[in-house]
Amino acid sequence: MGIRDEVRPDVPDAVRTCNEAGITVKMVTGDSPETAAAIARETGILTSGVVMLGSEFRSLPDEARPEAARRLEVMARSEPSDKLLLVQALQGNGEVVAVTGDGTNDAPALRNADVGLAMGIAGTEVAREASDIILLDDSFPTIKNAVWWGRALFENIQRFLIFQLTINISAAMLSFLAPVLGYPPPFTIIQLLWINIVMDSLAALALCSEAPHPALMLRKPIPRDAPVITPYMHRAILITAAVYVLIGMLAVVFGLPFIESPEQQATAFFAAFVVAQVWNGINCRGINGIMPPFFKGNPAFFGIMAGIVVIQILIVQYGGALFATIPLTAAQWGFIILCTAPVLLLWPIIRWSTIFLRIPGRPGS
């Protein structure tokens, strides 16, 4: 009679996805080398690497252990202390290390790893206390999903930063340059307060609600010292803000066409600035050159952006003395929307110029 501990059917796919994402999966077990190697091959962990006994790894000199850890894919007949040595050796190579464990003896490795993941069902209280994340279902694919959502969260933060900094820079420069050049301030205090509400609260809700897309797991891991604002983001922020400031100052100096009185000019400028930010919010969805379908993928995003436009129209039409606005006609609103829509072309131009001119730093890097 033979007894077989079956591998969960979803584990090989999860391991393959991790490998595609630049994550190397290593197996540390107390089983025999033959059993460990067979399971590792079945799951896709063991490819061309090394199967090593825990005693062999333990006996290596400190200076040789990092290289052995790099080549090692399976460690058999290991002790809990071997897992800690492996973590330290990989960290010595500059790697970001995540460790899974369920026993009390795994606590040192869980505590010393960059990310410790304890089993929520089979794990001991000591292991859970030593970990950073608890897997409620004790499932390896859950780790893959955690990485996927973590990368999506990082990208959403980048989206929000681009959106926020673009508004900050352009609004600050317009508010500074107009009075310096002898023109009235383009925004009132109340208008700036509304712009900040758009920039902070509503934009955060819209842009941080983007769900992860499959391409996230086809990229290399983000280095621990990588800046949040990448070179590509620097260019996108500065170029977009510069275009806003240039066009805004032209509107301040020469006025907007088809707008009659000075009061309407000021109102139209305020309306156009906010509508332009809505278009820019759509641009920010394509931070890495992956633009989700225009009306698909995130209904919450378009619902919030549509809400911003509706509130902006209500402010302009009925804000009166509080917002220093006067009503605009439907034709004037149409002109504002059409004139600000070319903002959607800014990011494709920046993206393709980056590729064509071979400027270092691809989108999202």
XYZ file of C-alpha atoms in Angstrom:
365
model
C 0.000 0.000 0.000
C 1.302 3.438 -0.903
C 0.341 6.791 0.588
C 0.605 9.932 -1.514
C 0.253 13.519 -0.348
C -1.247 15.111 -3.437
C -0.106 18.517 -4.626
C -2.975 20.965 -4.835
C -3.938 21.368 -8.515
C -3.650 25.167 -8.410
C -0.092 25.217 -7.036
C 1.838 24.556 -10.315
C 0.039 27.439 -12.046
C 0.755 29.711 -9.084
C 4.463 28.776 -9.145
C 4.619 29.408 -12.895
C 2.974 32.814 -12.443
C 5.483 33.690 -9.722
C 8.371 32.708 -11.999
C 6.969 34.888 -14.791
C 6.758 37.739 -12.286
C 10.467 37.393 -11.493
C 9.855 35.656 -8.167
C 12.045 32.620 -7.509
C 10.304 29.972 -5.424
C 12.536 27.799 -3.240
C 11.407 24.743 -1.295
C 12.687 23.975 2.213
C 11.453 20.701 3.665
C 12.315 17.967 6.110
C 11.529 15.263 3.533
C 14.158 13.113 1.858
C 15.948 14.512 -1.218
C 14.120 12.074 -3.508
C 10.672 12.976 -2.203
C 11.441 16.687 -2.135
C 12.808 16.649 -5.696
C 9.771 14.759 -7.011
C 7.327 17.215 -5.455
C 9.401 20.204 -6.576
C 9.443 18.948 -10.173
C 5.695 18.364 -10.111
C 5.019 21.895 -8.899
C 7.563 23.513 -11.215
C 9.890 24.654 -8.427
C 12.800 22.426 -9.469
C 14.047 23.170 -12.975
C 17.790 23.391 -13.451
C 18.801 24.300 -9.915
C 20.349 22.359 -7.064
C 18.850 19.997 -4.505
C 20.875 20.272 -1.311
C 20.694 18.739 2.129
C 20.214 21.082 5.039
C 23.369 19.722 6.657
C 25.376 20.519 3.516
C 24.113 24.075 3.372
C 24.684 24.494 7.097
C 28.294 23.347 6.863
C 29.233 25.803 4.119
C 31.489 28.719 5.103
C 29.685 32.027 5.438
C 31.279 33.497 2.317
C 30.146 30.538 0.147
C 26.573 30.422 1.405
C 25.135 33.354 -0.649
C 26.195 31.778 -3.957
C 24.853 28.384 -2.870
C 21.579 30.036 -1.874
C 21.307 31.616 -5.320
C 21.645 28.238 -7.099
C 19.644 26.229 -4.584
C 16.042 25.409 -5.487
C 15.265 22.641 -2.997
C 16.641 22.074 0.488
C 15.850 18.611 1.913
C 16.314 17.114 5.368
C 16.450 20.630 6.709
C 16.140 21.975 10.218
C 14.397 25.228 11.192
C 17.774 26.929 11.620
C 18.592 26.123 7.981
C 15.637 28.186 6.826
C 16.983 31.165 8.767
C 20.451 30.677 7.261
C 18.904 30.586 3.783
C 17.003 33.807 4.452
C 20.160 35.559 5.627
C 22.170 34.273 2.661
C 19.588 35.471 0.144
C 19.390 38.850 1.843
C 23.171 38.988 1.600
C 22.680 38.785 -2.172
C 20.426 41.838 -2.017
C 17.248 39.815 -2.498
C 13.871 40.653 -0.998
C 12.889 37.449 0.789
C 9.445 36.166 1.732
C 9.146 33.092 3.963
C 6.194 30.851 4.700
C 5.946 28.775 7.857
C 3.524 27.259 10.313
C 5.582 25.929 13.216
C 7.033 27.527 16.306
C 10.516 26.718 15.028
C 9.812 28.784 11.893
C 9.448 31.967 13.945
C 13.100 33.142 13.594
C 12.969 32.832 9.787
C 9.556 34.508 9.632
C 10.753 37.347 11.825
C 14.001 37.933 9.898
C 12.485 37.706 6.409
C 11.462 40.864 4.591
C 7.942 39.427 4.498
C 6.894 36.610 6.823
C 3.773 34.663 5.866
C 2.272 32.361 8.490
C -0.439 29.794 7.970
C -3.711 30.868 9.519
C -5.200 27.394 9.861
C -2.240 25.120 10.578
C 0.076 27.790 11.951
C 0.933 28.079 15.620
C 0.315 31.233 17.613
C 4.074 31.860 17.793
C 4.399 31.645 14.004
C 1.482 34.013 13.478
C 2.914 36.526 15.935
C 6.296 36.452 14.165
C 4.821 36.964 10.689
C 3.790 40.041 8.747
C 0.936 38.393 6.839
C -1.365 35.535 7.858
C -2.734 33.306 5.086
C -6.278 32.556 6.182
C -6.660 29.666 3.724
C -3.099 28.231 3.988
C -2.947 28.357 0.175
C 0.136 29.109 -1.926
C -1.890 30.785 -4.714
C -2.985 33.328 -2.118
C 0.635 34.502 -1.959
C 0.585 35.053 -5.712
C -2.616 37.073 -5.362
C -1.063 39.122 -2.547
C 1.879 40.004 -4.803
C -0.508 40.843 -7.635
C -2.586 43.176 -5.504
C 0.528 44.654 -3.911
C 1.884 45.619 -7.314
C -1.503 47.041 -8.265
C -1.560 49.139 -5.087
C 1.929 50.473 -5.834
C 0.845 51.400 -9.358
C -2.324 53.072 -8.070
C -0.230 55.192 -5.707
C 1.873 56.234 -8.699
C -1.288 57.153 -10.618
C -2.508 59.318 -7.769
C 0.883 61.020 -7.348
C 0.989 61.967 -11.028
C -2.517 63.369 -10.866
C -1.930 65.235 -7.611
C 1.466 66.695 -8.485
C 0.285 67.829 -11.913
C -2.555 69.819 -10.330
C -0.330 71.106 -7.523
C 2.385 72.392 -9.831
C 0.081 73.901 -12.447
C -2.302 75.557 -9.949
C 0.583 76.937 -7.883
C 2.419 78.304 -10.928
C -0.710 79.902 -12.384
C -1.598 81.466 -9.024
C 1.961 82.812 -8.758
C 2.633 83.981 -12.322
C -0.637 85.809 -12.997
C -0.299 88.359 -10.134
C 3.441 88.739 -10.758
C 2.700 89.719 -14.369
C 0.008 92.156 -13.273
C -3.110 90.073 -13.911
C -5.830 89.092 -11.425
C -5.375 85.755 -9.625
C -6.975 83.027 -11.783
C -8.588 81.269 -8.806
C -10.356 82.406 -5.660
C -9.678 80.756 -2.304
C -12.972 78.826 -2.464
C -12.191 77.654 -5.993
C -8.775 76.410 -4.877
C -10.460 74.589 -2.006
C -12.704 72.738 -4.483
C -9.707 71.971 -6.711
C -7.961 70.480 -3.687
C -11.006 68.344 -2.906
C -10.866 67.050 -6.488
C -7.125 66.508 -6.173
C -7.070 64.734 -2.827
C -10.264 62.953 -1.847
C -12.119 62.265 -5.088
C -9.025 61.490 -7.163
C -7.757 59.119 -4.492
C -11.065 57.238 -4.543
C -11.093 57.095 -8.338
C -7.478 56.221 -9.118
C -6.825 53.922 -6.172
C -9.784 51.732 -7.088
C -8.081 50.314 -10.183
C -8.062 46.519 -10.045
C -4.875 44.600 -10.932
C -4.355 43.676 -14.577
C -2.543 40.528 -15.833
C 0.471 42.435 -17.174
C 1.514 43.275 -13.611
C 2.651 39.673 -13.131
C 4.803 39.761 -16.265
C 7.140 42.416 -14.867
C 10.240 42.093 -12.804
C 9.961 42.828 -9.080
C 10.391 46.430 -8.014
C 13.766 46.888 -6.266
C 13.554 47.907 -2.631
C 15.436 51.152 -3.371
C 13.411 52.034 -6.476
C 11.888 55.534 -6.344
C 8.115 55.795 -6.253
C 8.254 58.610 -8.800
C 10.074 57.116 -11.789
C 11.917 59.038 -14.550
C 8.965 58.496 -16.876
C 6.619 59.897 -14.241
C 8.893 62.931 -13.818
C 8.590 63.671 -17.530
C 4.832 63.114 -17.570
C 4.271 65.382 -14.554
C 6.537 68.204 -15.715
C 5.420 68.175 -19.357
C 1.722 68.016 -18.486
C 2.036 70.752 -15.853
C 4.073 72.909 -18.252
C 1.389 72.587 -20.936
C -1.293 73.535 -18.411
C 0.670 76.560 -17.232
C 1.474 77.712 -20.780
C -2.093 77.420 -22.038
C -3.440 78.811 -18.771
C -1.260 81.907 -18.962
C -2.254 82.453 -22.598
C -5.889 82.326 -21.470
C -5.155 84.769 -18.629
C -3.385 87.225 -20.936
C -5.495 86.988 -24.102
C -8.731 85.495 -22.793
C -10.715 82.515 -24.021
C -12.481 82.833 -27.389
C -16.282 82.896 -27.490
C -16.349 84.078 -23.859
C -17.672 87.605 -23.489
C -17.408 89.414 -20.147
C -14.427 89.338 -17.733
C -16.627 87.539 -15.204
C -17.389 84.816 -17.735
C -13.695 84.621 -18.613
C -12.815 83.931 -14.967
C -15.631 81.391 -14.649
C -14.676 79.623 -17.882
C -11.025 79.474 -16.822
C -11.983 77.812 -13.536
C -14.304 75.365 -15.311
C -11.745 74.517 -17.990
C -9.033 73.845 -15.405
C -11.174 71.305 -13.544
C -12.412 69.616 -16.737
C -8.802 69.333 -17.932
C -7.971 67.499 -14.705
C -10.740 64.999 -15.440
C -9.137 64.257 -18.820
C -5.779 63.989 -17.085
C -7.265 61.511 -14.621
C -8.141 59.283 -17.573
C -4.537 59.654 -18.759
C -3.283 58.547 -15.358
C -5.028 55.195 -15.752
C -2.477 54.369 -18.455
C 0.588 55.016 -16.300
C 2.479 52.017 -17.717
C 1.293 52.239 -21.274
C -1.688 49.999 -20.531
C -4.848 52.019 -21.031
C -7.915 50.076 -19.911
C -10.892 50.202 -22.300
C -12.398 53.672 -22.096
C -15.782 52.669 -20.711
C -14.783 49.337 -19.147
C -12.678 47.987 -16.358
C -13.501 50.405 -13.558
C -17.059 51.764 -13.347
C -16.223 53.450 -10.033
C -13.531 55.563 -11.713
C -15.836 56.887 -14.411
C -18.652 57.328 -11.922
C -16.455 59.540 -9.725
C -15.077 61.481 -12.693
C -18.595 62.022 -14.032
C -19.593 63.168 -10.556
C -16.774 65.735 -10.567
C -18.017 67.132 -13.892
C -21.618 67.290 -12.652
C -20.600 69.052 -9.429
C -18.422 71.452 -11.426
C -21.365 72.335 -13.653
C -23.574 72.903 -10.600
C -20.902 75.084 -8.983
C -20.556 77.213 -12.103
C -24.265 77.491 -12.827
C -25.479 77.969 -9.259
C -22.367 78.757 -7.185
C -22.900 82.474 -7.522
C -21.115 84.724 -5.062
C -19.692 81.862 -2.994
C -17.574 80.505 -5.861
C -17.376 83.824 -7.766
C -18.957 82.268 -10.858
C -21.669 83.211 -13.318
C -23.649 80.752 -15.465
C -22.242 79.626 -18.805
C -24.275 78.684 -21.858
C -24.443 75.144 -23.250
C -22.340 76.260 -26.219
C -19.673 77.647 -23.895
C -19.609 74.375 -21.941
C -19.249 72.463 -25.192
C -16.361 74.714 -26.188
C -14.632 74.138 -22.822
C -14.999 70.355 -23.059
C -13.759 70.218 -26.665
C -10.825 72.553 -26.008
C -9.623 70.560 -22.998
C -10.121 67.105 -24.573
C -6.724 67.198 -26.391
C -5.191 66.645 -22.943
C -5.881 62.968 -23.720
C -3.203 63.144 -26.431
C -0.478 64.322 -24.058
C 0.381 60.959 -22.573
C 0.491 59.026 -25.862
C 2.831 61.728 -27.186
C 5.043 61.496 -24.090
C 5.010 57.701 -24.247
C 5.884 57.440 -27.936
C 8.525 60.166 -27.727
C 10.133 58.221 -24.885
C 10.274 55.115 -27.076
C 11.272 56.933 -30.287
C 14.011 59.029 -28.683
C 15.135 56.072 -26.535
C 15.001 58.176 -23.402
C 15.972 56.044 -20.376
C 13.031 54.921 -18.295
C 10.180 53.157 -19.995
C 6.624 53.914 -18.884
C 6.340 52.854 -15.282
C 10.103 52.576 -14.741
